[in-house]
Coordinates of C-alpha atoms in Angstrom, one line a residue:
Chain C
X828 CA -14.0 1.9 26.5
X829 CA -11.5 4.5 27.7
X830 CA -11.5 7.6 26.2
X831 CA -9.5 9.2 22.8
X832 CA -6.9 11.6 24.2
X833 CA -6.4 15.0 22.9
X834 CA -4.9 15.5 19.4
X835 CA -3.9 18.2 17.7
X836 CA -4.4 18.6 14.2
X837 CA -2.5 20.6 11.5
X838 CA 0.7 22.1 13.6
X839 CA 3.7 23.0 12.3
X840 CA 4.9 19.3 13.2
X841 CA 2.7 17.5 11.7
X842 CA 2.7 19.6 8.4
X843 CA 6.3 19.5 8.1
X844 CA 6.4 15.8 8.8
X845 CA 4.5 15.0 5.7
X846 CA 6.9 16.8 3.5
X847 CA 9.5 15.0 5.4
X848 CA 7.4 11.5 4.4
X849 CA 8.0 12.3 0.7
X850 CA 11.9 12.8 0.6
X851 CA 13.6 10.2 -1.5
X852 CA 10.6 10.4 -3.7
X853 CA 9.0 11.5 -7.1
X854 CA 5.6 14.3 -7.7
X855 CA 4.4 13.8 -10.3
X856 CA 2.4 16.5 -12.4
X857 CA -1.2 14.5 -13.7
X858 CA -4.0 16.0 -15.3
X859 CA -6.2 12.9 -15.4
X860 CA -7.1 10.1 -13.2
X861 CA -5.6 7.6 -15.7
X862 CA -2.4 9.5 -15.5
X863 CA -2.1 9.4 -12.1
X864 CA -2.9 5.4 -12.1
X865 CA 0.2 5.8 -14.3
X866 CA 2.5 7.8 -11.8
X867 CA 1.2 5.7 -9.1
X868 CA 1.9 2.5 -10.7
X869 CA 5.7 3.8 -11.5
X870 CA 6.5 4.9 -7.7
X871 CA 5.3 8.2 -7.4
X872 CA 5.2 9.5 -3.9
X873 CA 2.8 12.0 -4.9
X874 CA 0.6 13.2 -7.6
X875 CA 0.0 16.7 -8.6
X876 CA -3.5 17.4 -10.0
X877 CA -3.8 20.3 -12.3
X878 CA -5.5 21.0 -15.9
X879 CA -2.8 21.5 -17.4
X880 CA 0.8 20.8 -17.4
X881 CA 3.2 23.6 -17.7
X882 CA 4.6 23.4 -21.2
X883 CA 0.6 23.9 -21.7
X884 CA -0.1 26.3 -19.7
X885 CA 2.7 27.7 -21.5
X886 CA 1.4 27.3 -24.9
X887 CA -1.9 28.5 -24.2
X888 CA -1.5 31.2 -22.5
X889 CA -4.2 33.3 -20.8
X890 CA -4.9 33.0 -16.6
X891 CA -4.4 29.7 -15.8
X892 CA -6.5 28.9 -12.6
X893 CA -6.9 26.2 -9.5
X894 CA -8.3 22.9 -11.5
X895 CA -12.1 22.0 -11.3
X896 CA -12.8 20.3 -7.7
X897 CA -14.2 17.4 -10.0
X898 CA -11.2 16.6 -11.8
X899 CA -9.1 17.0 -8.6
X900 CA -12.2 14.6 -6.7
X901 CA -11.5 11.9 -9.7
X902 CA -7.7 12.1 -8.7
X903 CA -8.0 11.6 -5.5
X904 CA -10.5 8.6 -6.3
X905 CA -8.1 6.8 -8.2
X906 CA -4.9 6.9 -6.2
X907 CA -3.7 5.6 -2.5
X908 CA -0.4 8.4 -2.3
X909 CA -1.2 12.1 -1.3
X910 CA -2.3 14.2 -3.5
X911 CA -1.3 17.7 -4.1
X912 CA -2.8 20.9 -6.3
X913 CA -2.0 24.1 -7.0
X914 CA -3.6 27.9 -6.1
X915 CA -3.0 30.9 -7.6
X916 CA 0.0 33.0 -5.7
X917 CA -2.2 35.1 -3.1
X918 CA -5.4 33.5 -4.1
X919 CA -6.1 32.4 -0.4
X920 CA -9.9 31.0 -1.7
X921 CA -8.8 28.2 -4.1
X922 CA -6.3 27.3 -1.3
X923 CA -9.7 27.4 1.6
X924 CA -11.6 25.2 -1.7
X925 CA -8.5 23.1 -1.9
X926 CA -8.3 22.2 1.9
X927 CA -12.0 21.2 2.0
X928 CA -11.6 18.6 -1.0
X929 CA -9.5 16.9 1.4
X930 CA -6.2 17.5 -0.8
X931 CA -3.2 16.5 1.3
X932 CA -0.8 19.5 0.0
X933 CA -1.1 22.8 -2.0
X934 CA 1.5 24.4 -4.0
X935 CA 0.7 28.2 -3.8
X936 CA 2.5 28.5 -7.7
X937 CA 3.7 30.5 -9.7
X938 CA 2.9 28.6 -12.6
X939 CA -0.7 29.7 -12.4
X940 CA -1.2 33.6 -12.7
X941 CA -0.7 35.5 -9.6
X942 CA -4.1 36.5 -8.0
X943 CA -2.1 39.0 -5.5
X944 CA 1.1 41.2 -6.7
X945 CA 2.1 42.0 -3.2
X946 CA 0.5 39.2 -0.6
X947 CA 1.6 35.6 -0.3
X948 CA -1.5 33.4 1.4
X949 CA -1.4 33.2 5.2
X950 CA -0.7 29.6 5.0
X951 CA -0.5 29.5 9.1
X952 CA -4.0 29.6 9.5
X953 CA -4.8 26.6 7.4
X954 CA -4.9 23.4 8.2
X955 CA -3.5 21.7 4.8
X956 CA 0.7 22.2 4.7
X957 CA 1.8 24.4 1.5
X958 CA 4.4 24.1 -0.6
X959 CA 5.9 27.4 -1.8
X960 CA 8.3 27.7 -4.8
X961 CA 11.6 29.9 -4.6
X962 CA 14.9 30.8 -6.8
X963 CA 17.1 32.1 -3.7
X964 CA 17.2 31.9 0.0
X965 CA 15.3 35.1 0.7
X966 CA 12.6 34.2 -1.0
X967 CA 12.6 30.6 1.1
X968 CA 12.7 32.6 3.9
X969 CA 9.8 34.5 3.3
X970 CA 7.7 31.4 2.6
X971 CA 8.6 30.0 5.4
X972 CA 7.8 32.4 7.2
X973 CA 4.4 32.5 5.7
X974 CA 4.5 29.0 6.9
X975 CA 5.5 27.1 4.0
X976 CA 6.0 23.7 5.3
X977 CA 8.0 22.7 2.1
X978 CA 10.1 24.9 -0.6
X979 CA 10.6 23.9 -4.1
X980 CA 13.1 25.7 -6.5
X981 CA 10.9 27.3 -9.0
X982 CA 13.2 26.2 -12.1
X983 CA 11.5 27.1 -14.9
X984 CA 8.0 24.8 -15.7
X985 CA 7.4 23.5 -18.8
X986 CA 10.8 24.2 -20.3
X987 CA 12.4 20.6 -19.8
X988 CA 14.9 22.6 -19.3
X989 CA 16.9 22.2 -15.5
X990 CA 19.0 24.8 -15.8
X991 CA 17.0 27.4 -14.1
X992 CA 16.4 25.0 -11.2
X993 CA 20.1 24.1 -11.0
X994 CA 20.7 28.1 -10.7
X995 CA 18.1 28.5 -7.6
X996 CA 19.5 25.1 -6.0
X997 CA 22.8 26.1 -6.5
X998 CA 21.7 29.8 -4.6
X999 CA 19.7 28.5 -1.8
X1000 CA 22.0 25.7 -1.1
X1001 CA 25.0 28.1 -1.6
X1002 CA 24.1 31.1 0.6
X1003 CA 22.9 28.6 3.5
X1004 CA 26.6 27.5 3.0
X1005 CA 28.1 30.8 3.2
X1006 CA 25.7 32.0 6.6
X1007 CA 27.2 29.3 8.4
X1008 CA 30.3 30.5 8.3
X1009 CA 28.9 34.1 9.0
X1010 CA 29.6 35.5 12.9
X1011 CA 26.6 36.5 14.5
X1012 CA 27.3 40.5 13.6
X1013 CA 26.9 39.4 9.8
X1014 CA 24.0 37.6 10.2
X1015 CA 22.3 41.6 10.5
X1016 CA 23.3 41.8 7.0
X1017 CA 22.6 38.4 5.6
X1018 CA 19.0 39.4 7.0
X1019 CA 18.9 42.8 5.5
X1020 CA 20.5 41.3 2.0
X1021 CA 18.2 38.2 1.8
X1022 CA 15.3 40.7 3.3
X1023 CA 14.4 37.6 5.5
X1024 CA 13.0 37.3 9.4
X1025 CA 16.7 37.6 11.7
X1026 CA 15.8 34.2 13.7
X1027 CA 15.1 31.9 10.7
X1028 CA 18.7 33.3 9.4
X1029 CA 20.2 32.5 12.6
X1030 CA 18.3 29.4 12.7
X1031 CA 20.0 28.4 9.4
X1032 CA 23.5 29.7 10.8
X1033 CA 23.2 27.3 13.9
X1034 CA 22.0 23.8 11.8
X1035 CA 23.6 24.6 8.7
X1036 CA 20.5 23.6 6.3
X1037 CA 16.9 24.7 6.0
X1038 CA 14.0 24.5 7.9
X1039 CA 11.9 22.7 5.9
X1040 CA 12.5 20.0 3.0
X1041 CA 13.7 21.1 0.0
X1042 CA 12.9 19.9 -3.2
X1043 CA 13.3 20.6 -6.7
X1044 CA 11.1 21.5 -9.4
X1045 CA 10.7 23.1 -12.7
X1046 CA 12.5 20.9 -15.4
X1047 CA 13.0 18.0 -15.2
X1048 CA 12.9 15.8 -18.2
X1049 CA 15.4 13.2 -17.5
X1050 CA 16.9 10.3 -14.8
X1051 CA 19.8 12.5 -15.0
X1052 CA 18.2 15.8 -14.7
X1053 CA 16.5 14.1 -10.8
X1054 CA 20.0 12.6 -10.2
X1055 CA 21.6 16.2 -10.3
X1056 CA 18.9 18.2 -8.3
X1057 CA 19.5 15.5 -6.0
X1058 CA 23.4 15.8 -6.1
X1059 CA 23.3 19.1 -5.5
X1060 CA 21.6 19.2 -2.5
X1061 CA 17.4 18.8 -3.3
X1062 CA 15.5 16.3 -1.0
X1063 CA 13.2 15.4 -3.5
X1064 CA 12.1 16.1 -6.7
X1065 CA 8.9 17.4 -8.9
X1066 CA 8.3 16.3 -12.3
X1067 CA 5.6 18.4 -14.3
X1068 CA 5.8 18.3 -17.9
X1069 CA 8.5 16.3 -18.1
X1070 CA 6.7 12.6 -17.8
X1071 CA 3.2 12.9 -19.6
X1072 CA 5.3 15.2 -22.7
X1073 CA 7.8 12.6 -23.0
X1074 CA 7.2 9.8 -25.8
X1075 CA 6.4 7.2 -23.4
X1076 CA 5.5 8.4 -19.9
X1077 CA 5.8 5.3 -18.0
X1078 CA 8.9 3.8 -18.5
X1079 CA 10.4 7.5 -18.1
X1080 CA 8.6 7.4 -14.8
X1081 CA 9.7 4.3 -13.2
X1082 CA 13.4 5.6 -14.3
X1083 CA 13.0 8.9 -12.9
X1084 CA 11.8 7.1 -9.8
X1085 CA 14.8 5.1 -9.9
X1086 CA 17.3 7.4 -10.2
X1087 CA 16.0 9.8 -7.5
X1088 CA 16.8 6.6 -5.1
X1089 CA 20.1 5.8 -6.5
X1090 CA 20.9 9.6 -7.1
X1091 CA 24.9 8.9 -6.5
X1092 CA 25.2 5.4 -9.0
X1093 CA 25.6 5.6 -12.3
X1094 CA 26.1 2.6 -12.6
X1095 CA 22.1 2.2 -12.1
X1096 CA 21.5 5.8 -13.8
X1097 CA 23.1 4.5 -16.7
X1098 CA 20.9 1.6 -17.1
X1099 CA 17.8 3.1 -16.0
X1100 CA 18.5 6.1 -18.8
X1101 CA 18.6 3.2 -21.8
X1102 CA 16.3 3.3 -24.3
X1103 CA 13.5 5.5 -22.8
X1104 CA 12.4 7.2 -26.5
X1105 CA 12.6 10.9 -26.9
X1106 CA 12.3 13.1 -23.6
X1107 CA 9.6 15.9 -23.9
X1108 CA 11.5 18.7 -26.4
X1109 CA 12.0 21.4 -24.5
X1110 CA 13.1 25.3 -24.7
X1111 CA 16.1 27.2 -24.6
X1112 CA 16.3 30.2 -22.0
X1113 CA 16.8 32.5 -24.6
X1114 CA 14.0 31.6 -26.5
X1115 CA 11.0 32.9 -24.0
X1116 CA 11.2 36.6 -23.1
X1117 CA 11.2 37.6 -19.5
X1118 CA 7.2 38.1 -19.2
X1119 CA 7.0 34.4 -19.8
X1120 CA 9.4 33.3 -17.2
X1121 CA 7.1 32.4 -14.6
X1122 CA 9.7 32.3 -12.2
X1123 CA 9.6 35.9 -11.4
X1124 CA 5.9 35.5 -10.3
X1125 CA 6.5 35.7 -6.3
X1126 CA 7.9 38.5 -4.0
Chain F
X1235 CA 26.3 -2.2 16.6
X1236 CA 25.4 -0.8 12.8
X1237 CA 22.1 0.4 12.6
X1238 CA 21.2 0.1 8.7
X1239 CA 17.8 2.9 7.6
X1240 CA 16.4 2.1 4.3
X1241 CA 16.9 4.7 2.2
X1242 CA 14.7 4.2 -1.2
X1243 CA 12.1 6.9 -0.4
X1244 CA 10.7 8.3 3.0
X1245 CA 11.9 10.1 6.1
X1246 CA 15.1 7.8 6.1
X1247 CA 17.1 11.1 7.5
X1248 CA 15.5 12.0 10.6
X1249 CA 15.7 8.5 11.5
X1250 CA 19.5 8.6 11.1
X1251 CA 19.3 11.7 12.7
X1252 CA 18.1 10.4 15.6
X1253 CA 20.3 7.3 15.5
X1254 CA 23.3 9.2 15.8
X1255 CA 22.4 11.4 18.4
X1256 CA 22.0 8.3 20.7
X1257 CA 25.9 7.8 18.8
X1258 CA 24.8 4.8 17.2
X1259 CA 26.7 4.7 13.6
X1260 CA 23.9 4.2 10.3
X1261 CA 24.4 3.3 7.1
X1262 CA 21.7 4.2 4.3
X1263 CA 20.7 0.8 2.7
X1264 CA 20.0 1.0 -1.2
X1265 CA 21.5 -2.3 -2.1
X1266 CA 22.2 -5.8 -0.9
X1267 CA 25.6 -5.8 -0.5
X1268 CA 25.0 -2.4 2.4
X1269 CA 22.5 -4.2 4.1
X1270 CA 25.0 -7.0 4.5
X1271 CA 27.4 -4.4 6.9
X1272 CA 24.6 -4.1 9.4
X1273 CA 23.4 -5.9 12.5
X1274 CA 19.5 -4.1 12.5
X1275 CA 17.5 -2.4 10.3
X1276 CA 15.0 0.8 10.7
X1277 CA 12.2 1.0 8.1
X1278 CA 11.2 4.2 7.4
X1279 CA 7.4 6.3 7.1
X1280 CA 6.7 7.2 3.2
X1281 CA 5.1 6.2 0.7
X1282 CA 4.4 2.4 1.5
X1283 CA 3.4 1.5 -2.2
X1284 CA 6.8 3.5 -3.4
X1285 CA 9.0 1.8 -1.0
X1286 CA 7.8 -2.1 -1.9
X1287 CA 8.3 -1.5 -5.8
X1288 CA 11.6 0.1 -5.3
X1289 CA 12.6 -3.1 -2.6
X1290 CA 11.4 -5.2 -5.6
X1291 CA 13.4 -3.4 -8.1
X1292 CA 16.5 -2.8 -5.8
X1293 CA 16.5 -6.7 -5.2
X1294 CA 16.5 -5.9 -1.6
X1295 CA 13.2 -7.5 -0.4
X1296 CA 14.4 -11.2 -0.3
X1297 CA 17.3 -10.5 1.4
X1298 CA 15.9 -8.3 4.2
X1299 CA 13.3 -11.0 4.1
X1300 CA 16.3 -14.0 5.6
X1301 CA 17.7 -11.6 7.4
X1302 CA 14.1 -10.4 9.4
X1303 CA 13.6 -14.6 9.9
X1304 CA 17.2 -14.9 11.2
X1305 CA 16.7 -12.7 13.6
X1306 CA 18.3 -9.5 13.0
X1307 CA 16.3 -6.4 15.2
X1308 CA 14.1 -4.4 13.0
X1309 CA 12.2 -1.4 13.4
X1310 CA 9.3 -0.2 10.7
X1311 CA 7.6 2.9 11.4
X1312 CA 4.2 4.1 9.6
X1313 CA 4.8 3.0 6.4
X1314 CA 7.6 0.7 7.5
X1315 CA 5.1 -0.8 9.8
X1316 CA 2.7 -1.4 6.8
X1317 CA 5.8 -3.4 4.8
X1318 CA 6.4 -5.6 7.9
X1319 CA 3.0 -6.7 8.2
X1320 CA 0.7 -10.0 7.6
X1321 CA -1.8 -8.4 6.1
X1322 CA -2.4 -4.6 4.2
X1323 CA -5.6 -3.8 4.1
X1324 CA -6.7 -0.6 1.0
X1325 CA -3.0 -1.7 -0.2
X1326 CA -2.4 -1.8 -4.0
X1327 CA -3.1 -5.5 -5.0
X1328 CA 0.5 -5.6 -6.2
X1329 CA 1.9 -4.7 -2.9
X1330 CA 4.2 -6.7 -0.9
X1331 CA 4.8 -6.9 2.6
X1332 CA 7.5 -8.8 4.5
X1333 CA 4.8 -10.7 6.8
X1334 CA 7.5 -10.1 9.7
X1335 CA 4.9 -9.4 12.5
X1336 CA 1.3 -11.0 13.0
X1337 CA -0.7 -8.0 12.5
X1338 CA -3.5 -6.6 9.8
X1339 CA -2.5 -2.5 9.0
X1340 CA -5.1 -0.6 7.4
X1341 CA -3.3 2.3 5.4
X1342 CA -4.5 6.0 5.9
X1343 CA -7.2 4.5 8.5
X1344 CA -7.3 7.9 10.2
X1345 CA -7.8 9.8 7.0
X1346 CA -6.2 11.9 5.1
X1347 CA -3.3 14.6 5.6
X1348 CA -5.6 17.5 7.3
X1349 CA -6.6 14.8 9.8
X1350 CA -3.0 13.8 10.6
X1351 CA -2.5 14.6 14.5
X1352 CA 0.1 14.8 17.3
X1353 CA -1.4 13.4 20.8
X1354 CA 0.4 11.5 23.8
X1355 CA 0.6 8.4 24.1
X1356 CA 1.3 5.7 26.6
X1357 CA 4.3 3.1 25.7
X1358 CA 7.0 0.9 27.4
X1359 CA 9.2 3.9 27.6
X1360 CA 6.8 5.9 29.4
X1361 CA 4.6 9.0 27.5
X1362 CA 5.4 9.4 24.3
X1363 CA 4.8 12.1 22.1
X1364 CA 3.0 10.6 18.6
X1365 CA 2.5 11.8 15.3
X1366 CA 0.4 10.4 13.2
X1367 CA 1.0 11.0 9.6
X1368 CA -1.5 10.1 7.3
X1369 CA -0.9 7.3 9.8
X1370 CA -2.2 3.4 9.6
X1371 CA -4.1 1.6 12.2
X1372 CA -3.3 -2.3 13.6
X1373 CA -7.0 -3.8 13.1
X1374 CA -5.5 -7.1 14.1
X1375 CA -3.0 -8.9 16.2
X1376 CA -2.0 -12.4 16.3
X1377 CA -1.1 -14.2 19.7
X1378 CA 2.6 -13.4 19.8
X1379 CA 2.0 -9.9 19.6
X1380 CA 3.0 -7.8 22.3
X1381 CA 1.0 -4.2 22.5
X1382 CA 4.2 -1.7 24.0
X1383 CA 2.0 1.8 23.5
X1384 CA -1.3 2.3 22.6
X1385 CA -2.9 6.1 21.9
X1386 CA -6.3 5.6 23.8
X1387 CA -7.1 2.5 23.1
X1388 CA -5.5 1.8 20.6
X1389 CA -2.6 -0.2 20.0
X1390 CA 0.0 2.0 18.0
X1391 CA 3.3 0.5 19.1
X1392 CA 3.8 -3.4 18.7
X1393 CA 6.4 -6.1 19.2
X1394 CA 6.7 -9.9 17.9
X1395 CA 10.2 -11.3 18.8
X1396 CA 13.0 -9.2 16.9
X1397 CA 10.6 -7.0 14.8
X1398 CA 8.9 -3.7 16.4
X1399 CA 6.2 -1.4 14.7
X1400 CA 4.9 1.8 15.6
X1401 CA 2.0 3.2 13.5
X1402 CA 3.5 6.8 14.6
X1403 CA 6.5 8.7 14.2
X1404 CA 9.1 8.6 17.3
X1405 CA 11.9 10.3 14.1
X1406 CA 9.9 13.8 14.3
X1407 CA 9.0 14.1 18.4
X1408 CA 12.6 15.1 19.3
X1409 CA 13.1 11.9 21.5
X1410 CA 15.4 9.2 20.8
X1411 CA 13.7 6.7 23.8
X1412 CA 11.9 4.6 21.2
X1413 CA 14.9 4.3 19.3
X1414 CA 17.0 3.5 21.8
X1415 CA 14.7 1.2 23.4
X1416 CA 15.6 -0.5 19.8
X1417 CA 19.3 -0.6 20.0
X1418 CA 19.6 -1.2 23.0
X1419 CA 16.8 -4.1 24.1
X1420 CA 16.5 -5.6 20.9
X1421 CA 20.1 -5.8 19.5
X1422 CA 20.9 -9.1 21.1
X1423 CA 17.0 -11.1 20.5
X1424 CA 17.1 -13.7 18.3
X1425 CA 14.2 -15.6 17.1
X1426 CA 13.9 -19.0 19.2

């Protein structure tokens, strides 16, 4: 028998190559293991285990926390795709927990409550990739170089609402537009304006696009609603709320599934968008205050 | 030659990526009628259980079906190994394969994602540099099957006639060879 060659586990390549395995796809947010069956069975890439959705989290209120280990073990149990779970922004214990339950991604999020005002986690020195979310290229910037092997717009969870996500894409997307076009004297300021690390802006200024994959989350409710984040330039696309709020989750989820494939036909996001029941209700920007946006949670 | 990448879920850009820096032209392959404009197909890594719902749904699988027993070159990596297989082993029961090349994949055989590795390996272009996502393992191999890299011992890059699997990902090591090796040694097999 010859012998195994060296390997090297959790590197930058290989963390960033998983996020690169899930483009084209659909996360979705499940709180059971019956609802991730569901996602699974509909053509999720991914699942997201948590507690509680969003729009509950919203509607209860209080800290919301990383989910029990047993709930998260029942997930994993159940499905064959990755599966992902949240930790508390800063809270770099839940993320050590998380990584030794075997999840295959955490979202540091700021859809929990923040454990740390002014520190991200130090997600170099794990060996699980993160996921970090951001509303403009700075903020990217900074997850990345936290070593965020993914960045989500944050939208706003649990609103079924996209157009808070459609602002961040729209930023990020837009200013990595603009710095290519930048001379290498402006790129000083682009740094000092996006308050980013110089070589990752000059990194952007040479390939024209991020890093890492970008995906979108926070609001999706719709086929339509994937089909535009994908238009606009995400890679991918969450869905929290959005599925399991709806009136019937699992034709919404095979359509959502569908449409973030065939992002540029209408022809198939018209047919895929029939007859789906109601889509989960949603909430107007200007009917939460700003110390529910949980968007601002991050620095 | 048109290289078509399937393009329903998975890492379907860095394989174009790579494709064109070799100046091969790609097309992304959605629907029947694209995969009808191209002379070889790459199967992506992703989510293996995604991709053969959405080939269902898409109305692709049939015709990508003739066109793998006609002899057209095709090239599945990871999870687009796992779709070209005989036999998928911890699959979903509802999971289809194309049964292009005479092997039995085990999905996620070497664990989860903090066990996903990179390591060298030894193939027909010389050392290669794999990574292993989440990655499947080739428990089986019919006669016809010809081993073209293996990572120890075992075999991780396989060829039957005009079909070649690699249970790694030559997309994300910043070296076409493998996928030249594809265009350029396979473009004119045909199945005898």
């Amino acid at each position: 028998m010859s012998s195994t060659p060296q390997t090297s586990v959790g590197t930058q390549r290989v963390k960033r190559g998983l996020a690169e395995m899930l483009k084209g796809g659909v996360i979705m947010d499940v709180v059971t293991p019956e609802q991730a069956k569901v996602a699974e069975d509909a053509g999720a890439c991914a699942v997201m285990a948590l507690e509680r959705v969003p729009a509950d989290i919203r509607r209860d209120g209080g800290v919301a926390r990383m989910s029990d280990p047993e709930m998260i073990e029942g997930i994993k149990a159940a499905v064959s795709i990755p599966v992902m779970a949240k930790a508390r922004i800063g809270h770099f214990v839940e993320a050590q927990i998380l990584e030794s339950l075997g999840v295959d991604f955490v979202d540091e999020s700021e859809v929990l409550t923040p454990a740390d005002e002014t520190h991200h986690i130090d997600k170099f020195s794990f060996t699980v990739p993160f996921v970090c979310g951001a509303t403009n290229l700075g903020e990217a910037l900074r997850r990345i170089s936290e070593g965020a092997c993914m960045i989500r717009s944050k939208g706003e969870a649990g609103t079924g609402n996209i157009v808070e996500a459609v602002r961040h894409l729209r930023s990020i997307l837009g200013d990595i537009r603009k710095i290519t076009q930048a001379d290498s004297a402006e790129l000083f300021e682009w740094a000092k304006r996006l308050q980013a690390p110089l070589p990752l802006v000059q990194e952007i200024a040479e390939t024209g696009k991020l890093m890492v994959p970008l995906f979108c989350a926070g609001g999706i409710a719709t086929p339509a609603d994937a089909a535009l984040a994908m238009q606009l330039g995400a890679e991918a696309v969450f869905v929290g709320s959005g599925i399991f709020k709806s009136d019937d989750p699992a034709p919404r989820a095979r359509a959502i599934v569908q449409a973030t494939t065939n992002f540029r036909d209408p022809k198939v996001l018209a047919e895929v968008s029939r007859g789906l029941g109601a889509p989960m209700t949603g909430i107007g920007m200007d009917e939460i205050n700003d110390a529910q946006r949980f968007a601002q949670r991050g620095w | 030659m048109r290289v078509g990448v399937l393009a329903l879920q998975g890492a379907f850009a860095a394989h174009a990526d790579c494709l064109s820096s070799l100046g091969v032209s790609t097309t992304e392959i959605r629907t029947p009628q694209q995969l009808e404009s191209v002379d070889a197909l790459l199967m992506p890594g992703g989510e293996s259980t995604t991709m053969s719902q959405l080939l269902e749904i898409s109305g692709l699988f049939d015709p990508i079906s003739d066109r793998i027993s006609s002899g057209m070159p095709v090239f599945g990596t990871c999870a687009g190994m796992i779709l070209l297989a005989t036999e998928v082993l911890d699959g979903r029961p509802d999971q289809r394969s194309f049964g292009a090349i005479d092997i039995s994949v085990r999905r996620n055989a070497f664990g989860r994602q903090v066990d996903s590795f990179e390591a060298e390996i030894d193939s027909t272009v010389g050392p290669f540099h794999g990574v292993f996502i989440r990655a499947p393992r080739i428990e089986r191999m019919g006669d016809g099957v010809e081993v073209l890299g293996r990572f120890g011992a075992e075999p991780v890059l396989v060829r039957q006639k005009n079909v070649l699997a690699a249970s790694f990902h030559p997309e994300l090591a910043g070296d076409a060879r493998l996928h030249d090796y594809f265009v350029s040694s396979m473009s004119t097999t045909r199945k005898s």
